[in-house]
Structure formats: C-alpha cells, structure tokens
Amino acid sequence: MDNTDLKGIFSALLISFDENGHINEQGIREIIRHNIDKMKIDGLYVGGSTGENFMLSTEEKKEIFRIAKDEVKNDVRLIAQVGSINVKEAVELAKYVTELGYDAISAVTPFYYKFSFSEIKEYYNTIVNSCNNRMIIYSIPFLTNVNMDVSQFGELLENKNIIGIKFTAADFFLLERTRKAFPDKLLWAGFDEMMLPALSLNVDGAIGSTFNVNGIRARQIFNLAQEGKFSEALELQHITNDLIEAILNNGLYSTLKNILEEQGVNAGYCRRPMASSTPEQKAKAKEIYQKYLV
Ligand code: MN9
C-alpha cells in the first residue's frame, strides 16, 4: 500500500469534558460530526496534544478511541496517538486501536527524561512491532525537547511500518532535508499557522487543532498550494493566521472549544490542570468567531 489514503487534512480531535473533568461522550460525538459534516476533513488524529491526552488514564484513552471509532465508522480516516513514556501502556493502546480498526497509529517521541536515540529507536520499534498497523512518528520538539536529525529520522523510517512523520516544528531546513531524503515516506505539517510554507516543501498533509473550526479555509489553502497558486493561498494563510494568533492569545484549546460552543457543538470544558475559559475569555472567543469564521 502506498499510504495515499492518509494524505490530506486531519483534525487533531478536541475532547469534550464536563465541569468535573469527566469525558462527555455526547460532546465528543458532536465534535466529530462537526469535523466530518461541516469541516469536511479527510480524517481525525485522536489522542494528541489537542485531545488533552497526556492528562488521561489508560481507561479514559481507550474510551475515547472507542467512541471515536463508533461515531466515525468508515466515514473518514482515523489515526490514534498511542505514545506514552509508559511503553506498556503505549503497546496496550496500539493493540487496542488496531483491533478497533484504526487506519494508523502514531506515537509522540518519549519525553521528560533525556532518552538517548537508541532508547527512542527501541521505543518505536517495540510499539510498531507489537501490532499490525502503520506508525507515524509524532515529532514536537517545542513540547518534548526531543530533537532528531535527518539521519535519526532515517534510522526510524527503516522500519517499513513506520510510514512518516507528523512534523510540528518551524525548522524548515530540517523539513526540506527530510522531504528530499525520504520521498516515499509521508510528512504532515503540524503547525497550522505554517501550513503553507510546509506545503511549499511538498508535505503530504496536515494534522492540526485549528481545523476543528477552520477546516474549510485550511482545505482551500491546501488545494491552492497543490495547484501552485501560492499567492492566493498566502491571502488565506494571512486570514488564518489572524485567527490563530487571536486564538493563541486567548488560550488555545479552551478558545477552540468556545468557538465550537458558539455553533451549538457541546465541546465542554478542559481537563485540569488545564484551565477552562473565564467569562472574559468566552466573550473574546465569541468575537473571534464572529470576526473570522462567520
Ligand atoms: O497538532 C497542534 N499542536 C498543538 C498540532 O496543539 C501542540 C497545532 O495544530 C497547534 O495547535 C496550532 C496552533 O499553534 O498550530
């Protein structure tokens, strides 16, 4: 398989919690339907940073994976982020989602401790060899402090089931070197505000949080760039980045949830210790929604 089914625009799925931090199943289903029916995305990335995943228990992660697959069925593609510095948990989740029928798994680079590259390599091979599924490396150095170079990416990508990298970094030299070195692997842009420059380097797709609310415009940028219409795409990236800048200044995930709530989607609260919006932030989110998304 050439993995082309995993190209395109993937929303990093937001997760709805109630006021007490419990998973809100109905809310998650509504966010998924909004992404599929209104944002017209190609797929969902479940259990990433945007899913507040690293604050959840194993059982909660499984519940979310189960709900997402049940709601999506085969409507769009599904990638499960199973990475954890508890490798046993990562393996358990990798098997679980593969059984559920997820199209691919992904794992964040192991963080917190300063793991050596050989430890990182063993982590990936352990997870990917535990199940019969495709693996996407989740590289996000600004949160993990794990920086890999092209030759290290190459060592990981030698495993044929490791099919590509979600590249959440602003290092366009590294992205270009990686693109050139591995033309047959897939690369996804991880920073929505830098999607266009990443597309100019021929990434295959994008995985991002803001597509939950700005998926239609992101698709237009994606299509224009693929047609080589970069100045038209840049106009839309400018508007997108006005939106993203406003969202980042108001609290990323809480504002995205507020914007969904404005549209009648029960996106709920954030999971502590991540704070939910204050009334002022909520009012600001409404302004942002009306200014950039109506
Ligand atoms: O999945 C997301 N990364 C994080 C990627 O949330 C850490 C991005 O979509 C960003 O949220 C977005 C805003 O900076 O680009």
PDB file of N, CA and C and ligand atoms in Angstrom, residues 12 49-50 138 140 142-143 166 168 190-193 207-210 244 248 252-253, ligand 1:
ATOM      1  N   ALA A  12      -6.794  17.396  14.558  1.00  0.00           N
ATOM      2  CA  ALA A  12      -6.398  16.852  15.853  1.00  0.00           C
ATOM      3  C   ALA A  12      -7.635  17.030  16.727  1.00  0.00           C
ATOM      4  N   SER A  49      -1.953  16.023  21.430  1.00  0.00           N
ATOM      5  CA  SER A  49      -1.870  17.124  22.398  1.00  0.00           C
ATOM      6  C   SER A  49      -3.224  17.810  22.510  1.00  0.00           C
ATOM      7  N   THR A  50      -3.856  18.036  21.354  1.00  0.00           N
ATOM      8  CA  THR A  50      -5.146  18.717  21.305  1.00  0.00           C
ATOM      9  C   THR A  50      -6.230  17.936  22.041  1.00  0.00           C
ATOM     10  N   TYR A 138       5.451  11.133  15.884  1.00  0.00           N
ATOM     11  CA  TYR A 138       4.936  12.455  16.271  1.00  0.00           C
ATOM     12  C   TYR A 138       6.101  13.245  16.866  1.00  0.00           C
ATOM     13  N   ILE A 140       7.473  16.762  18.078  1.00  0.00           N
ATOM     14  CA  ILE A 140       7.017  18.071  18.541  1.00  0.00           C
ATOM     15  C   ILE A 140       8.017  18.612  19.580  1.00  0.00           C
ATOM     16  N   PHE A 142       9.106  21.418  20.578  1.00  0.00           N
ATOM     17  CA  PHE A 142       8.904  22.537  21.499  1.00  0.00           C
ATOM     18  C   PHE A 142       8.208  22.090  22.785  1.00  0.00           C
ATOM     19  N   LEU A 143       7.505  20.970  22.750  1.00  0.00           N
ATOM     20  CA  LEU A 143       6.907  20.438  23.985  1.00  0.00           C
ATOM     21  C   LEU A 143       7.728  19.310  24.598  1.00  0.00           C
ATOM     22  N   LYS A 166       4.734  13.241  11.656  1.00  0.00           N
ATOM     23  CA  LYS A 166       3.971  14.470  11.907  1.00  0.00           C
ATOM     24  C   LYS A 166       4.980  15.465  12.432  1.00  0.00           C
ATOM     25  N   THR A 168       5.873  18.802  13.777  1.00  0.00           N
ATOM     26  CA  THR A 168       5.374  20.005  14.439  1.00  0.00           C
ATOM     27  C   THR A 168       6.567  20.828  14.902  1.00  0.00           C
ATOM     28  N   GLY A 190       2.537  20.078  11.172  1.00  0.00           N
ATOM     29  CA  GLY A 190       1.902  20.047  12.489  1.00  0.00           C
ATOM     30  C   GLY A 190       1.550  21.412  13.041  1.00  0.00           C
ATOM     31  N   PHE A 191       2.101  22.461  12.453  1.00  0.00           N
ATOM     32  CA  PHE A 191       1.730  23.816  12.894  1.00  0.00           C
ATOM     33  C   PHE A 191       0.835  24.436  11.823  1.00  0.00           C
ATOM     34  N   ASP A 192      -0.412  24.649  12.168  1.00  0.00           N
ATOM     35  CA  ASP A 192      -1.396  25.121  11.194  1.00  0.00           C
ATOM     36  C   ASP A 192      -1.013  26.497  10.641  1.00  0.00           C
ATOM     37  N   GLU A 193      -0.387  27.313  11.491  1.00  0.00           N
ATOM     38  CA  GLU A 193      -0.015  28.666  11.072  1.00  0.00           C
ATOM     39  C   GLU A 193       1.156  28.656  10.094  1.00  0.00           C
ATOM     40  N   ILE A 207      -1.926  17.965  10.055  1.00  0.00           N
ATOM     41  CA  ILE A 207      -2.691  17.494  11.218  1.00  0.00           C
ATOM     42  C   ILE A 207      -2.724  18.649  12.197  1.00  0.00           C
ATOM     43  N   GLY A 208      -3.909  19.160  12.532  1.00  0.00           N
ATOM     44  CA  GLY A 208      -3.900  20.338  13.386  1.00  0.00           C
ATOM     45  C   GLY A 208      -5.154  20.560  14.192  1.00  0.00           C
ATOM     46  N   SER A 209      -4.980  21.312  15.255  1.00  0.00           N
ATOM     47  CA  SER A 209      -6.079  21.605  16.178  1.00  0.00           C
ATOM     48  C   SER A 209      -7.084  22.589  15.589  1.00  0.00           C
ATOM     49  N   THR A 210      -6.573  23.583  14.842  1.00  0.00           N
ATOM     50  CA  THR A 210      -7.477  24.655  14.422  1.00  0.00           C
ATOM     51  C   THR A 210      -8.414  24.224  13.294  1.00  0.00           C
ATOM     52  N   ILE A 244      -5.600  32.437  14.092  1.00  0.00           N
ATOM     53  CA  ILE A 244      -4.816  31.597  15.007  1.00  0.00           C
ATOM     54  C   ILE A 244      -4.115  32.453  16.062  1.00  0.00           C
ATOM     55  N   LEU A 248      -4.553  31.884  19.967  1.00  0.00           N
ATOM     56  CA  LEU A 248      -3.415  31.604  20.858  1.00  0.00           C
ATOM     57  C   LEU A 248      -3.351  32.614  22.001  1.00  0.00           C
ATOM     58  N   LEU A 252      -5.455  28.413  23.771  1.00  0.00           N
ATOM     59  CA  LEU A 252      -5.685  27.617  22.548  1.00  0.00           C
ATOM     60  C   LEU A 252      -6.900  26.692  22.610  1.00  0.00           C
ATOM     61  N   TYR A 253      -6.834  25.657  23.444  1.00  0.00           N
ATOM     62  CA  TYR A 253      -7.884  24.630  23.373  1.00  0.00           C
ATOM     63  C   TYR A 253      -9.209  25.134  23.939  1.00  0.00           C
TER      64      TYR A 253
HETATM   65  O1  MN9 B   1      -1.464  19.088  16.330  1.00  0.00           O
HETATM   66  C1  MN9 B   1      -1.190  21.269  17.085  1.00  0.00           C
HETATM   67  N1  MN9 B   1      -0.203  21.324  18.124  1.00  0.00           N
HETATM   68  C2  MN9 B   1      -0.519  21.537  19.406  1.00  0.00           C
HETATM   69  C3  MN9 B   1      -0.903  20.112  16.194  1.00  0.00           C
HETATM   70  O2  MN9 B   1      -1.650  21.790  19.759  1.00  0.00           O
HETATM   71  C4  MN9 B   1       0.589  21.471  20.381  1.00  0.00           C
HETATM   72  C5  MN9 B   1      -1.265  22.514  16.220  1.00  0.00           C
HETATM   73  O3  MN9 B   1      -2.414  22.368  15.435  1.00  0.00           O
HETATM   74  C6  MN9 B   1      -1.338  23.806  17.007  1.00  0.00           C
HETATM   75  O4  MN9 B   1      -2.318  23.708  17.993  1.00  0.00           O
HETATM   76  C7  MN9 B   1      -1.695  25.009  16.140  1.00  0.00           C
HETATM   77  C8  MN9 B   1      -1.603  26.320  16.934  1.00  0.00           C
HETATM   78  O5  MN9 B   1      -0.275  26.607  17.262  1.00  0.00           O
HETATM   79  O6  MN9 B   1      -0.868  25.068  15.030  1.00  0.00           O
END
